[in-house]
Amino acid sequence: MHLVVRRLPDRRVSVSRLDDTDGLSGAETVDAHDWAAFVARTERAEPSTRWVWDDTAIWYPELLRAGVRVGRCIDLRLCHAILRSSVATASSALATARPGPWDVPVAAPRDTDVGALFALDAEPGGGERDPLAEFAAQRAAVAGATPDARSRLSLLIAAESAGALIAAEMTFAGLPWDAERHDAVLTELLGPRPAPGARPSRMQEALAEVVTALDVTPFSPESPGELLRALQSAGIPATSTRSWELKQFDHPAIAPLLHYKKMARLFTANGWNWLDQWVEDGRFRPTYVPGGVVTGRWASDGGGALQLPHQVRRAVVPDDGWSFVVADAAQLEPRILAALSGDAAMAAAARGVDLYDGMVTAGAVDTRAHAKVAMLGAMYGATTGESGLLLPRLARAYPRAIGFVEAAARAGERGERVSTRLGRSSPVPGRGWRELQELAAGDAATEAIGRRARTEARNWGRFTRNFVVQGSAAEWALCWMASLRTRLTQLADGTPLTESAHLVFFLHDEIVVHSPIEQADRVARLVTESAAEAGRLIFGDAPVDFPVTAAVVSSYDQAK
């Protein structure tokens, strides 16, 4: 059963009940003060209900604050974005319509008080953003696809919507964080907390070493121009301040400079100011953005949640009586490629073992390091250096896998779109790209224009080459988390979200579950079961393993 909801004026919610054929079987309105209780009663009486709403980030946080969890939903905003751009629904009325209100996201309320949802302006008279009409348009778009595409898109929509629920739950629960331990880490690595505007003592000491070694007057290393001039004045022919280039020079200033840059990154990104701003009451609560990257990967809004350096992970510790179950998928993207392409040889190399070791055993390459470099080159389009030299060997050993990404690259070079396993499609190149290609193909083309057009075409081909793999891996991760969430909900058996095992962190192919110690081993098993189910959901009986390692730890940094 689907319940389609929308905000109405004077703090009410319209609820439209759709039967199994999507016919309207009833409608009612619910006052704001009864809304959470209404949802809770419905979830208990009809747990198979799917709530259909415009944006999970708007509707769900208030329910969580009221102690109410939702089992399933359809996030119309996220699903609209998928169906609007999918090749499989390109001829649908939804995809061919002019841009409208569903193409413009509504900002979620930042207020953490109950009632924030109803503080948003309701659409007058049901408004332009009519969820009933939009849901019907989305259902029609999916129904109009081929049977195979229809099945895959239905799974993608369900997984994307489940991801939106998970994102809201992780923000609500927060990632346990020990501020005192974080301060101790910073003090150990940088020195005591400095006065506002000053550098920590160890950074200042490293900078003094650099100045002395370069024999220059004090300068600001945060300014690339000043740093470059200081280096060049000391006879170091650097053309940039990037660490990888600086490592090439043999000079006594380089080691302390690289150390300074490393400390500066920590101080700027996750220093004391970050701690003051983002950690409250023992929790780090970033806002996750499902589908925030064009491939379907998540992004985060503030706090750098998806870029936590290993040093500060020592501060991520569970509550007393709890532990973390940290799990990550081994070589996820290469395994996704094996499944996408149906390359039996690559699938066999990955079965039951480390994929890169399996490639060495199969004779495809001579070392594990070479296997990793070659595989990354194949998926990201590296044609020079070590990757370029190794790629022909990989192509001979795994012709279907390499042929698959090469075909995606050629499609991109022609300006065509490619799609993930479940049907998320890449965008088309921009107008400037197309005009350049047309100009290069015309009679007035010069050699310079031709070179530029070929370069831009190859660049777009590298994007589409990776899009199919990275996007499909993101779909696998969504299904993994959605399956795990279902299992954790069953394990909770009615216990509130934060009083039983629950997801608290996600990073592309890695998850962290906050679990009572007595449940941790069982949760670890659920994690691996969910990974296997994700593979079956997306690839059926394809002979590709998707192993995950699940470690029970007492701080996040212990997982690796």
Coordinates of C-alpha atoms in Angstrom, one line a residue:
M1 CA 0.0 0.0 0.0
H2 CA 1.2 3.5 -0.8
L3 CA 0.3 6.6 1.3
V4 CA 1.0 9.8 -0.6
V5 CA 1.4 12.8 1.7
R6 CA 1.8 16.5 1.3
R7 CA 1.8 19.5 3.5
L8 CA -1.4 21.7 3.6
P9 CA -1.9 25.2 4.9
D10 CA -2.7 25.7 8.6
R11 CA -0.4 22.9 9.8
R12 CA -2.1 19.8 8.3
V13 CA -1.1 16.9 6.2
S14 CA -3.1 15.4 3.3
V15 CA -2.8 11.6 3.2
S16 CA -4.0 9.8 0.0
R17 CA -4.3 6.0 0.2
L18 CA -3.6 4.1 -3.0
D19 CA -4.5 0.4 -3.4
D20 CA -2.5 -2.3 -5.1
T21 CA -3.4 -1.0 -8.5
D22 CA -2.5 2.6 -7.5
G23 CA -6.1 3.6 -7.5
L24 CA -7.2 6.1 -4.9
S25 CA -9.0 4.2 -2.1
G26 CA -9.3 6.9 0.5
A27 CA -8.0 10.3 1.7
E28 CA -7.8 12.1 5.0
T29 CA -6.1 15.0 6.7
V30 CA -4.1 14.9 9.8
D31 CA -3.3 17.8 12.1
A32 CA 0.4 18.6 12.8
H33 CA 0.2 17.6 16.5
D34 CA -1.3 14.1 15.5
W35 CA 1.1 13.5 12.6
A36 CA 3.8 11.5 14.3
A37 CA 1.3 9.4 16.2
F38 CA -0.6 8.7 12.9
V39 CA 2.6 7.5 11.2
A40 CA 3.4 5.3 14.2
R41 CA 0.0 3.7 14.3
T42 CA 0.1 3.1 10.5
E43 CA 3.6 1.5 10.8
R44 CA 2.4 -0.9 13.5
A45 CA -0.9 -1.8 11.8
E46 CA 0.5 -2.0 8.2
P47 CA 4.2 -2.4 8.2
S48 CA 4.3 -2.9 4.4
T49 CA 3.3 0.7 3.8
R50 CA 5.4 2.9 1.6
W51 CA 5.2 6.5 2.4
V52 CA 5.3 8.6 -0.8
W53 CA 6.6 12.2 -0.1
D54 CA 8.4 14.9 -1.9
D55 CA 11.7 14.8 0.1
T56 CA 12.8 12.4 2.9
A57 CA 15.2 15.1 4.2
I58 CA 12.2 17.3 4.9
W59 CA 9.7 14.7 6.3
Y60 CA 11.7 12.1 8.1
P61 CA 13.9 14.0 10.6
E62 CA 10.8 15.3 12.5
L63 CA 9.4 11.8 12.8
L64 CA 12.7 10.5 14.1
R65 CA 12.8 13.3 16.7
A66 CA 9.4 12.1 17.8
G67 CA 10.7 8.6 18.2
V68 CA 9.0 7.2 15.1
R69 CA 10.7 5.1 12.4
V70 CA 9.5 4.5 8.9
G71 CA 10.1 1.2 7.2
R72 CA 9.8 2.1 3.5
C73 CA 9.3 5.2 1.4
I74 CA 9.4 6.6 -2.1
D75 CA 11.5 9.8 -2.2
L76 CA 9.9 11.6 -5.2
R77 CA 12.7 14.2 -5.5
L78 CA 15.4 11.6 -5.8
C79 CA 13.4 9.3 -8.0
H80 CA 12.4 12.2 -10.3
A81 CA 16.1 12.9 -10.9
I82 CA 16.8 9.3 -11.8
L83 CA 13.8 9.0 -14.2
R84 CA 14.3 12.4 -15.7
S85 CA 17.7 11.5 -17.0
S86 CA 17.6 7.7 -17.5
V87 CA 18.0 6.4 -21.0
A88 CA 15.4 3.7 -20.2
T89 CA 12.7 6.4 -19.6
A90 CA 13.8 8.9 -22.2
S91 CA 10.6 8.9 -24.1
S92 CA 8.3 9.2 -21.1
A93 CA 6.2 12.2 -20.4
L94 CA 8.2 12.8 -17.3
A95 CA 11.5 12.9 -19.1
T96 CA 10.3 15.0 -22.0
A97 CA 8.5 17.6 -20.0
R98 CA 9.9 21.1 -19.6
P99 CA 11.8 21.8 -16.3
G100 CA 9.4 22.2 -13.5
P101 CA 9.2 22.4 -9.7
W102 CA 10.3 18.8 -9.2
D103 CA 13.6 19.7 -10.9
V104 CA 14.3 22.3 -8.1
P105 CA 15.0 20.8 -4.7
V106 CA 13.4 22.4 -1.6
A107 CA 15.9 23.1 1.2
A108 CA 15.3 20.9 4.2
P109 CA 14.6 22.7 7.5
R110 CA 17.6 23.2 9.7
D111 CA 15.6 23.8 12.8
T112 CA 15.9 20.8 15.1
D113 CA 12.7 21.5 17.1
V114 CA 9.6 19.4 16.5
G115 CA 7.4 21.4 14.2
A116 CA 10.1 22.4 11.8
L117 CA 8.4 20.5 9.0
F118 CA 5.2 22.5 9.4
A119 CA 7.2 25.8 9.5
L120 CA 7.8 25.3 5.8
D121 CA 5.5 27.0 3.4
A122 CA 2.8 24.6 2.2
E123 CA 1.9 24.6 -1.5
P124 CA -1.3 26.6 -1.9
G125 CA -4.2 24.4 -2.8
G126 CA -2.0 21.4 -3.2
G127 CA 0.5 23.4 -5.1
E128 CA 2.6 23.0 -8.2
R129 CA 4.6 20.2 -6.5
D130 CA 1.7 17.8 -6.5
P131 CA 3.0 14.4 -5.1
L132 CA 0.0 12.4 -6.4
A133 CA 0.5 13.7 -9.9
E134 CA 4.3 13.2 -9.7
F135 CA 3.9 9.7 -8.3
A136 CA 1.6 8.8 -11.2
A137 CA 4.1 10.2 -13.7
Q138 CA 6.9 8.3 -12.2
R139 CA 5.0 5.0 -12.2
A140 CA 4.0 5.6 -15.9
A141 CA 7.7 6.3 -16.8
V142 CA 8.8 3.0 -15.2
A143 CA 5.9 1.1 -16.7
G144 CA 6.9 2.3 -20.2
A145 CA 10.4 0.9 -20.0
T146 CA 11.3 -2.5 -21.3
P147 CA 10.6 -5.4 -18.9
D148 CA 14.3 -5.7 -17.9
A149 CA 14.8 -2.0 -17.5
R150 CA 11.5 -1.8 -15.5
S151 CA 12.7 -4.3 -13.0
R152 CA 16.1 -2.7 -12.6
L153 CA 14.7 0.8 -12.3
S154 CA 12.2 -0.4 -9.7
L155 CA 15.0 -1.7 -7.6
L156 CA 17.0 1.5 -8.0
I157 CA 14.1 3.7 -6.9
A158 CA 13.5 1.5 -3.9
A159 CA 17.2 1.5 -3.0
E160 CA 17.7 5.2 -3.5
S161 CA 14.7 5.9 -1.3
A162 CA 15.9 3.5 1.4
G163 CA 19.2 5.4 1.2
A164 CA 17.4 8.6 2.0
L165 CA 15.9 7.0 5.1
I166 CA 19.3 5.7 6.2
A167 CA 20.9 9.2 5.6
A168 CA 18.4 10.8 7.9
E169 CA 18.7 8.1 10.5
M170 CA 22.5 8.4 10.6
T171 CA 22.3 12.2 11.0
F172 CA 19.8 11.8 13.8
A173 CA 21.8 9.1 15.6
G174 CA 25.1 10.8 15.0
L175 CA 28.6 9.2 14.9
P176 CA 29.9 8.8 18.5
W177 CA 32.8 11.1 19.0
D178 CA 35.1 11.7 22.0
A179 CA 36.0 15.4 22.0
E180 CA 38.6 15.0 24.7
R181 CA 40.3 12.2 22.7
H182 CA 40.2 14.4 19.6
D183 CA 41.8 17.3 21.5
A184 CA 44.5 14.9 22.8
V185 CA 45.2 13.7 19.2
L186 CA 45.6 17.3 18.0
T187 CA 47.8 18.2 20.9
E188 CA 50.0 15.2 20.2
L189 CA 50.4 15.9 16.5
L190 CA 50.2 19.7 16.5
G191 CA 51.0 20.9 20.0
P192 CA 48.7 22.6 22.4
R193 CA 45.7 24.6 21.1
P194 CA 47.0 27.9 19.9
A195 CA 45.5 31.4 20.4
P196 CA 43.0 32.4 17.7
G197 CA 44.8 33.3 14.5
A198 CA 48.1 31.6 15.6
R199 CA 49.7 28.5 14.3
P200 CA 50.1 25.5 16.6
S201 CA 53.6 25.2 18.1
R202 CA 54.7 22.1 16.0
M203 CA 53.6 23.7 12.8
Q204 CA 55.6 26.8 13.7
E205 CA 58.6 24.8 14.5
A206 CA 58.4 23.0 11.2
L207 CA 58.0 26.3 9.4
A208 CA 61.1 27.7 11.1
E209 CA 63.1 24.7 9.8
V210 CA 61.8 25.4 6.3
V211 CA 62.8 29.1 6.5
T212 CA 66.2 28.3 7.8
A213 CA 66.9 25.6 5.2
L214 CA 65.8 27.9 2.4
D215 CA 67.7 30.8 3.9
V216 CA 64.8 33.2 3.2
T217 CA 62.8 35.7 5.2
P218 CA 59.7 34.4 6.9
F219 CA 56.8 33.8 4.5
S220 CA 53.3 32.4 4.5
P221 CA 53.4 28.8 3.2
E222 CA 49.6 28.9 2.9
S223 CA 50.1 31.2 -0.1
P224 CA 51.1 29.1 -3.1
G225 CA 52.8 32.2 -4.7
E226 CA 54.9 33.0 -1.7
L227 CA 55.9 29.4 -1.2
L228 CA 56.8 28.9 -4.8
R229 CA 59.0 32.1 -4.8
A230 CA 60.7 30.9 -1.6
L231 CA 61.5 27.5 -3.1
Q232 CA 62.8 29.0 -6.4
S233 CA 64.9 31.5 -4.6
A234 CA 66.7 28.6 -3.0
G235 CA 67.3 27.0 -6.3
I236 CA 64.5 24.4 -6.2
P237 CA 62.9 24.4 -9.7
A238 CA 59.4 23.6 -8.5
T239 CA 56.5 24.6 -10.8
S240 CA 53.8 23.9 -8.2
T241 CA 53.4 23.4 -4.5
R242 CA 51.8 20.0 -4.8
S243 CA 53.3 17.4 -2.4
W244 CA 53.9 14.8 -5.1
E245 CA 56.1 17.3 -7.0
L246 CA 58.0 18.5 -4.0
K247 CA 59.0 14.9 -3.1
Q248 CA 61.1 14.8 -6.2
F249 CA 63.6 17.4 -5.0
D250 CA 66.5 16.5 -2.7
H251 CA 66.8 19.5 -0.4
P252 CA 66.8 19.8 3.4
A253 CA 63.7 22.1 3.3
I254 CA 61.5 19.5 1.6
A255 CA 61.0 17.1 4.6
P256 CA 59.9 19.8 7.1
L257 CA 57.8 21.4 4.4
L258 CA 55.9 18.2 3.7
H259 CA 55.5 17.7 7.4
Y260 CA 54.2 21.2 7.7
K261 CA 51.7 20.7 4.9
K262 CA 50.4 17.5 6.5
M263 CA 49.9 19.2 9.8
A264 CA 48.3 22.2 8.2
R265 CA 45.7 19.9 6.4
L266 CA 44.8 18.4 9.8
F267 CA 44.6 21.8 11.5
T268 CA 42.5 23.3 8.8
A269 CA 40.1 20.4 8.1
N270 CA 39.7 18.7 11.5
G271 CA 41.3 21.0 14.0
W272 CA 39.9 22.6 17.1
N273 CA 37.6 24.9 15.2
W274 CA 36.1 21.9 13.5
L275 CA 35.7 20.2 16.8
D276 CA 33.9 23.2 18.3
Q277 CA 31.6 23.5 15.3
W278 CA 30.7 19.9 14.5
V279 CA 30.8 17.8 17.7
E280 CA 28.1 18.3 20.3
D281 CA 27.0 16.1 23.1
G282 CA 29.4 13.3 22.0
R283 CA 28.1 13.1 18.5
F284 CA 29.2 14.2 15.0
R285 CA 26.0 14.8 12.9
P286 CA 26.8 15.7 9.3
T287 CA 24.1 16.0 6.7
Y288 CA 24.4 13.3 4.1
V289 CA 23.3 14.0 0.6
P290 CA 22.2 10.7 -1.2
G291 CA 22.7 10.9 -4.9
G292 CA 24.8 14.0 -4.4
V293 CA 27.3 13.0 -7.0
V294 CA 26.2 12.4 -10.6
T295 CA 27.2 8.7 -10.5
G296 CA 24.8 8.2 -7.5
R297 CA 27.5 8.3 -4.9
W298 CA 26.7 10.2 -1.7
A299 CA 28.1 13.6 -0.8
S300 CA 27.9 15.4 2.6
D301 CA 26.9 18.9 3.5
G302 CA 29.4 20.4 6.0
G303 CA 31.9 18.7 8.3
G304 CA 33.8 16.8 5.7
A305 CA 32.1 13.5 6.7
L306 CA 33.3 11.6 3.7
Q307 CA 36.9 12.7 4.2
L308 CA 37.7 11.9 7.8
P309 CA 41.5 11.4 8.1
H310 CA 42.9 8.4 9.9
Q311 CA 44.4 10.5 12.6
V312 CA 41.1 11.7 14.0
R313 CA 39.4 8.4 13.7
R314 CA 41.0 7.6 17.1
A315 CA 38.4 10.0 18.5
V316 CA 35.5 8.0 17.0
V317 CA 34.7 5.6 19.9
P318 CA 31.5 3.8 20.9
D319 CA 29.4 4.5 24.0
D320 CA 30.1 2.5 27.1
G321 CA 28.7 -1.0 26.7
W322 CA 28.7 -0.6 22.9
S323 CA 31.2 -1.4 20.1
F324 CA 31.6 -0.6 16.4
V325 CA 31.2 -3.1 13.6
V326 CA 33.2 -1.7 10.8
A327 CA 32.9 -3.4 7.4
D328 CA 34.2 -2.6 3.9
A329 CA 33.8 -4.4 0.6
A330 CA 37.1 -5.7 -0.9
Q331 CA 38.0 -4.4 -4.3
L332 CA 34.4 -3.5 -4.9
E333 CA 34.7 -1.6 -8.2
P334 CA 36.8 -4.3 -10.0
R335 CA 34.3 -7.0 -8.9
I336 CA 31.5 -4.8 -10.1
L337 CA 33.2 -4.6 -13.5
A338 CA 33.6 -8.4 -13.6
A339 CA 29.9 -8.8 -13.0
L340 CA 28.8 -6.0 -15.4
S341 CA 30.9 -7.4 -18.2
G342 CA 30.2 -11.0 -17.6
D343 CA 34.0 -11.7 -17.7
A344 CA 34.2 -15.2 -16.4
A345 CA 38.0 -15.2 -16.2
M346 CA 38.0 -12.1 -13.9
A347 CA 35.2 -13.5 -11.8
A348 CA 37.2 -16.7 -11.4
A349 CA 40.3 -14.7 -10.3
A350 CA 38.2 -13.0 -7.6
R351 CA 36.4 -16.1 -6.3
G352 CA 37.1 -16.7 -2.7
V353 CA 40.4 -14.7 -2.7
D354 CA 41.8 -11.2 -2.9
L355 CA 41.1 -10.2 -6.5
Y356 CA 44.6 -8.8 -7.2
D357 CA 46.2 -11.9 -5.8
G358 CA 43.9 -13.9 -8.0
M359 CA 45.0 -12.0 -11.0
V360 CA 48.6 -12.8 -10.2
T361 CA 47.9 -16.5 -9.7
A362 CA 46.1 -16.5 -13.0
G363 CA 49.1 -15.1 -14.7
A364 CA 47.5 -11.9 -15.9
V365 CA 50.2 -9.8 -14.2
D366 CA 53.3 -10.5 -12.2
T367 CA 52.7 -8.7 -8.9
R368 CA 49.7 -7.6 -6.8
A369 CA 50.9 -4.0 -7.1
H370 CA 50.8 -4.3 -10.9
A371 CA 47.4 -5.8 -10.8
K372 CA 46.0 -2.9 -8.7
V373 CA 47.7 -0.3 -10.9
A374 CA 46.5 -1.9 -14.1
M375 CA 42.9 -2.3 -12.9
L376 CA 42.7 1.3 -11.7
G377 CA 44.1 2.4 -15.1
A378 CA 41.5 0.4 -16.9
M379 CA 38.6 1.9 -14.9
Y380 CA 39.9 5.4 -14.9
G381 CA 41.3 5.6 -18.3
A382 CA 45.1 5.9 -17.6
T383 CA 46.9 5.4 -20.9
T384 CA 50.4 6.4 -20.0
G385 CA 53.0 5.4 -17.4
E386 CA 52.9 2.1 -15.7
S387 CA 49.1 1.7 -16.1
G388 CA 49.4 2.2 -19.9
L389 CA 52.2 -0.4 -20.1
L390 CA 50.2 -3.0 -18.1
L391 CA 46.8 -2.5 -19.8
P392 CA 47.5 -4.7 -22.9
R393 CA 48.3 -7.7 -20.6
L394 CA 45.0 -7.0 -18.7
A395 CA 43.1 -6.8 -22.0
R396 CA 44.5 -10.2 -23.1
A397 CA 43.6 -11.9 -19.8
Y398 CA 40.2 -10.2 -19.4
P399 CA 39.0 -9.1 -22.8
R400 CA 35.3 -8.8 -21.8
A401 CA 36.0 -6.6 -18.8
I402 CA 38.4 -4.3 -20.6
G403 CA 36.2 -4.3 -23.6
F404 CA 33.2 -3.2 -21.5
V405 CA 34.9 0.0 -20.1
E406 CA 36.5 0.7 -23.5
A407 CA 33.1 0.6 -25.1
A408 CA 31.8 3.0 -22.4
A409 CA 34.7 5.3 -23.1
R410 CA 34.1 5.3 -26.9
A411 CA 30.4 6.1 -26.3
G412 CA 31.4 9.1 -24.2
E413 CA 33.9 10.3 -26.9
R414 CA 31.0 10.3 -29.3
G415 CA 28.9 12.3 -26.9
E416 CA 26.6 9.4 -26.1
R417 CA 25.2 8.5 -22.7
V418 CA 25.9 5.4 -20.7
S419 CA 24.0 3.8 -17.9
T420 CA 24.7 1.9 -14.7
R421 CA 23.5 -1.6 -14.0
L422 CA 20.2 -0.5 -12.6
G423 CA 19.6 2.4 -15.1
R424 CA 21.1 5.6 -13.8
S425 CA 22.3 7.4 -16.9
S426 CA 25.2 9.8 -17.4
P427 CA 24.5 13.4 -18.4
V428 CA 25.2 14.6 -22.0
P429 CA 28.2 16.8 -22.6
G430 CA 27.7 20.5 -22.3
R431 CA 26.9 22.8 -25.2
G432 CA 30.6 24.0 -25.4
W433 CA 31.8 20.4 -25.8
R434 CA 29.3 19.7 -28.6
E435 CA 30.1 23.0 -30.5
L436 CA 33.8 22.2 -30.3
Q437 CA 33.3 18.7 -31.8
E438 CA 31.1 20.2 -34.6
L439 CA 33.7 22.8 -35.3
A440 CA 36.5 20.2 -35.5
A441 CA 34.4 18.1 -37.9
G442 CA 33.7 21.1 -40.2
D443 CA 35.6 22.4 -43.2
A444 CA 37.1 25.4 -41.3
A445 CA 38.7 23.1 -38.6
T446 CA 42.4 23.8 -37.9
E447 CA 44.9 21.3 -36.5
A448 CA 44.8 23.1 -33.2
I449 CA 41.0 22.8 -33.0
G450 CA 41.2 19.2 -33.9
R451 CA 43.7 18.4 -31.1
R452 CA 41.6 20.3 -28.6
A453 CA 38.4 18.5 -29.7
R454 CA 40.1 15.1 -29.4
T455 CA 41.4 16.0 -26.0
E456 CA 38.0 17.0 -24.8
A457 CA 36.4 13.9 -26.3
R458 CA 38.9 11.6 -24.5
N459 CA 38.3 13.5 -21.2
W460 CA 34.6 12.8 -21.5
G461 CA 35.3 9.2 -22.5
R462 CA 37.3 8.8 -19.3
F463 CA 34.2 10.1 -17.4
T464 CA 31.8 7.7 -19.0
R465 CA 34.3 4.8 -18.7
N466 CA 34.3 5.3 -14.9
F467 CA 30.6 6.3 -14.6
V468 CA 29.3 2.8 -15.4
V469 CA 31.5 1.2 -12.8
Q470 CA 31.4 3.7 -10.0
G471 CA 27.7 4.2 -10.5
S472 CA 26.9 0.5 -10.4
A473 CA 29.2 0.2 -7.3
A474 CA 27.1 2.9 -5.6
E475 CA 24.0 0.9 -6.4
W476 CA 25.5 -2.2 -4.8
A477 CA 26.3 -0.2 -1.7
L478 CA 22.8 1.2 -1.5
C479 CA 21.3 -2.3 -1.7
W480 CA 23.9 -3.5 0.9
M481 CA 22.9 -0.8 3.4
A482 CA 19.1 -1.2 2.7
S483 CA 19.4 -5.0 3.3
L484 CA 21.3 -4.4 6.4
R485 CA 18.9 -1.8 7.7
T486 CA 16.0 -4.3 7.3
R487 CA 18.0 -6.9 9.2
L488 CA 18.9 -4.5 12.0
T489 CA 15.3 -3.3 12.3
Q490 CA 14.2 -7.0 12.7
L491 CA 17.0 -7.4 15.3
A492 CA 15.7 -4.4 17.2
D493 CA 12.2 -5.8 17.5
G494 CA 10.6 -2.5 18.3
T495 CA 13.4 -1.0 20.3
P496 CA 14.1 2.7 19.5
L497 CA 16.7 3.4 16.8
T498 CA 19.5 4.5 19.1
E499 CA 18.9 1.8 21.7
S500 CA 19.7 -1.1 19.4
A501 CA 22.3 -1.7 16.6
H502 CA 22.1 1.1 14.0
L503 CA 24.1 2.5 11.1
V504 CA 26.1 5.6 12.0
F505 CA 28.6 6.1 9.1
F506 CA 28.9 5.3 5.4
L507 CA 31.8 6.0 3.0
H508 CA 31.2 4.6 -0.5
D509 CA 32.1 0.9 0.2
E510 CA 32.5 1.1 4.0
I511 CA 29.9 1.2 6.8
V512 CA 30.0 1.6 10.6
V513 CA 27.4 0.1 12.9
H514 CA 27.0 1.2 16.5
S515 CA 26.1 -2.0 18.3
P516 CA 25.6 -3.1 21.9
I517 CA 28.6 -5.4 22.7
E518 CA 26.4 -8.4 23.1
Q519 CA 24.9 -8.0 19.6
A520 CA 28.2 -7.2 17.8
D521 CA 29.1 -10.7 16.5
R522 CA 25.6 -11.2 15.2
V523 CA 25.6 -7.8 13.6
A524 CA 28.9 -8.7 11.8
R525 CA 27.1 -11.8 10.4
L526 CA 24.2 -9.7 9.2
V527 CA 26.6 -7.3 7.5
T528 CA 28.1 -10.2 5.4
E529 CA 24.7 -11.7 4.7
S530 CA 23.5 -8.3 3.4
A531 CA 26.5 -8.0 1.1
A532 CA 25.7 -11.3 -0.5
E533 CA 22.0 -10.3 -0.9
A534 CA 23.0 -7.1 -2.6
G535 CA 25.0 -9.0 -5.2
R536 CA 22.0 -11.3 -5.8
L537 CA 19.6 -8.4 -6.1
I538 CA 21.7 -6.6 -8.7
F539 CA 23.4 -9.3 -10.6
G540 CA 21.3 -12.4 -10.0
D541 CA 23.3 -15.6 -10.2
A542 CA 26.4 -14.0 -11.8
P543 CA 29.4 -15.9 -10.4
V544 CA 31.0 -12.9 -8.8
D545 CA 31.8 -12.8 -5.1
F546 CA 31.3 -9.6 -3.1
P547 CA 33.2 -10.3 0.1
V548 CA 33.2 -7.9 3.0
T549 CA 35.4 -7.8 6.1
A550 CA 33.6 -7.0 9.3
A551 CA 35.6 -6.1 12.4
V552 CA 34.3 -5.6 15.9
V553 CA 36.4 -2.7 17.3
S554 CA 36.5 -0.2 20.2
S555 CA 37.5 2.7 18.1
Y556 CA 37.2 3.5 14.4
D557 CA 40.9 3.6 13.7
Q558 CA 41.3 0.0 14.8
A559 CA 39.4 -1.3 11.8
K560 CA 42.4 -0.8 9.4

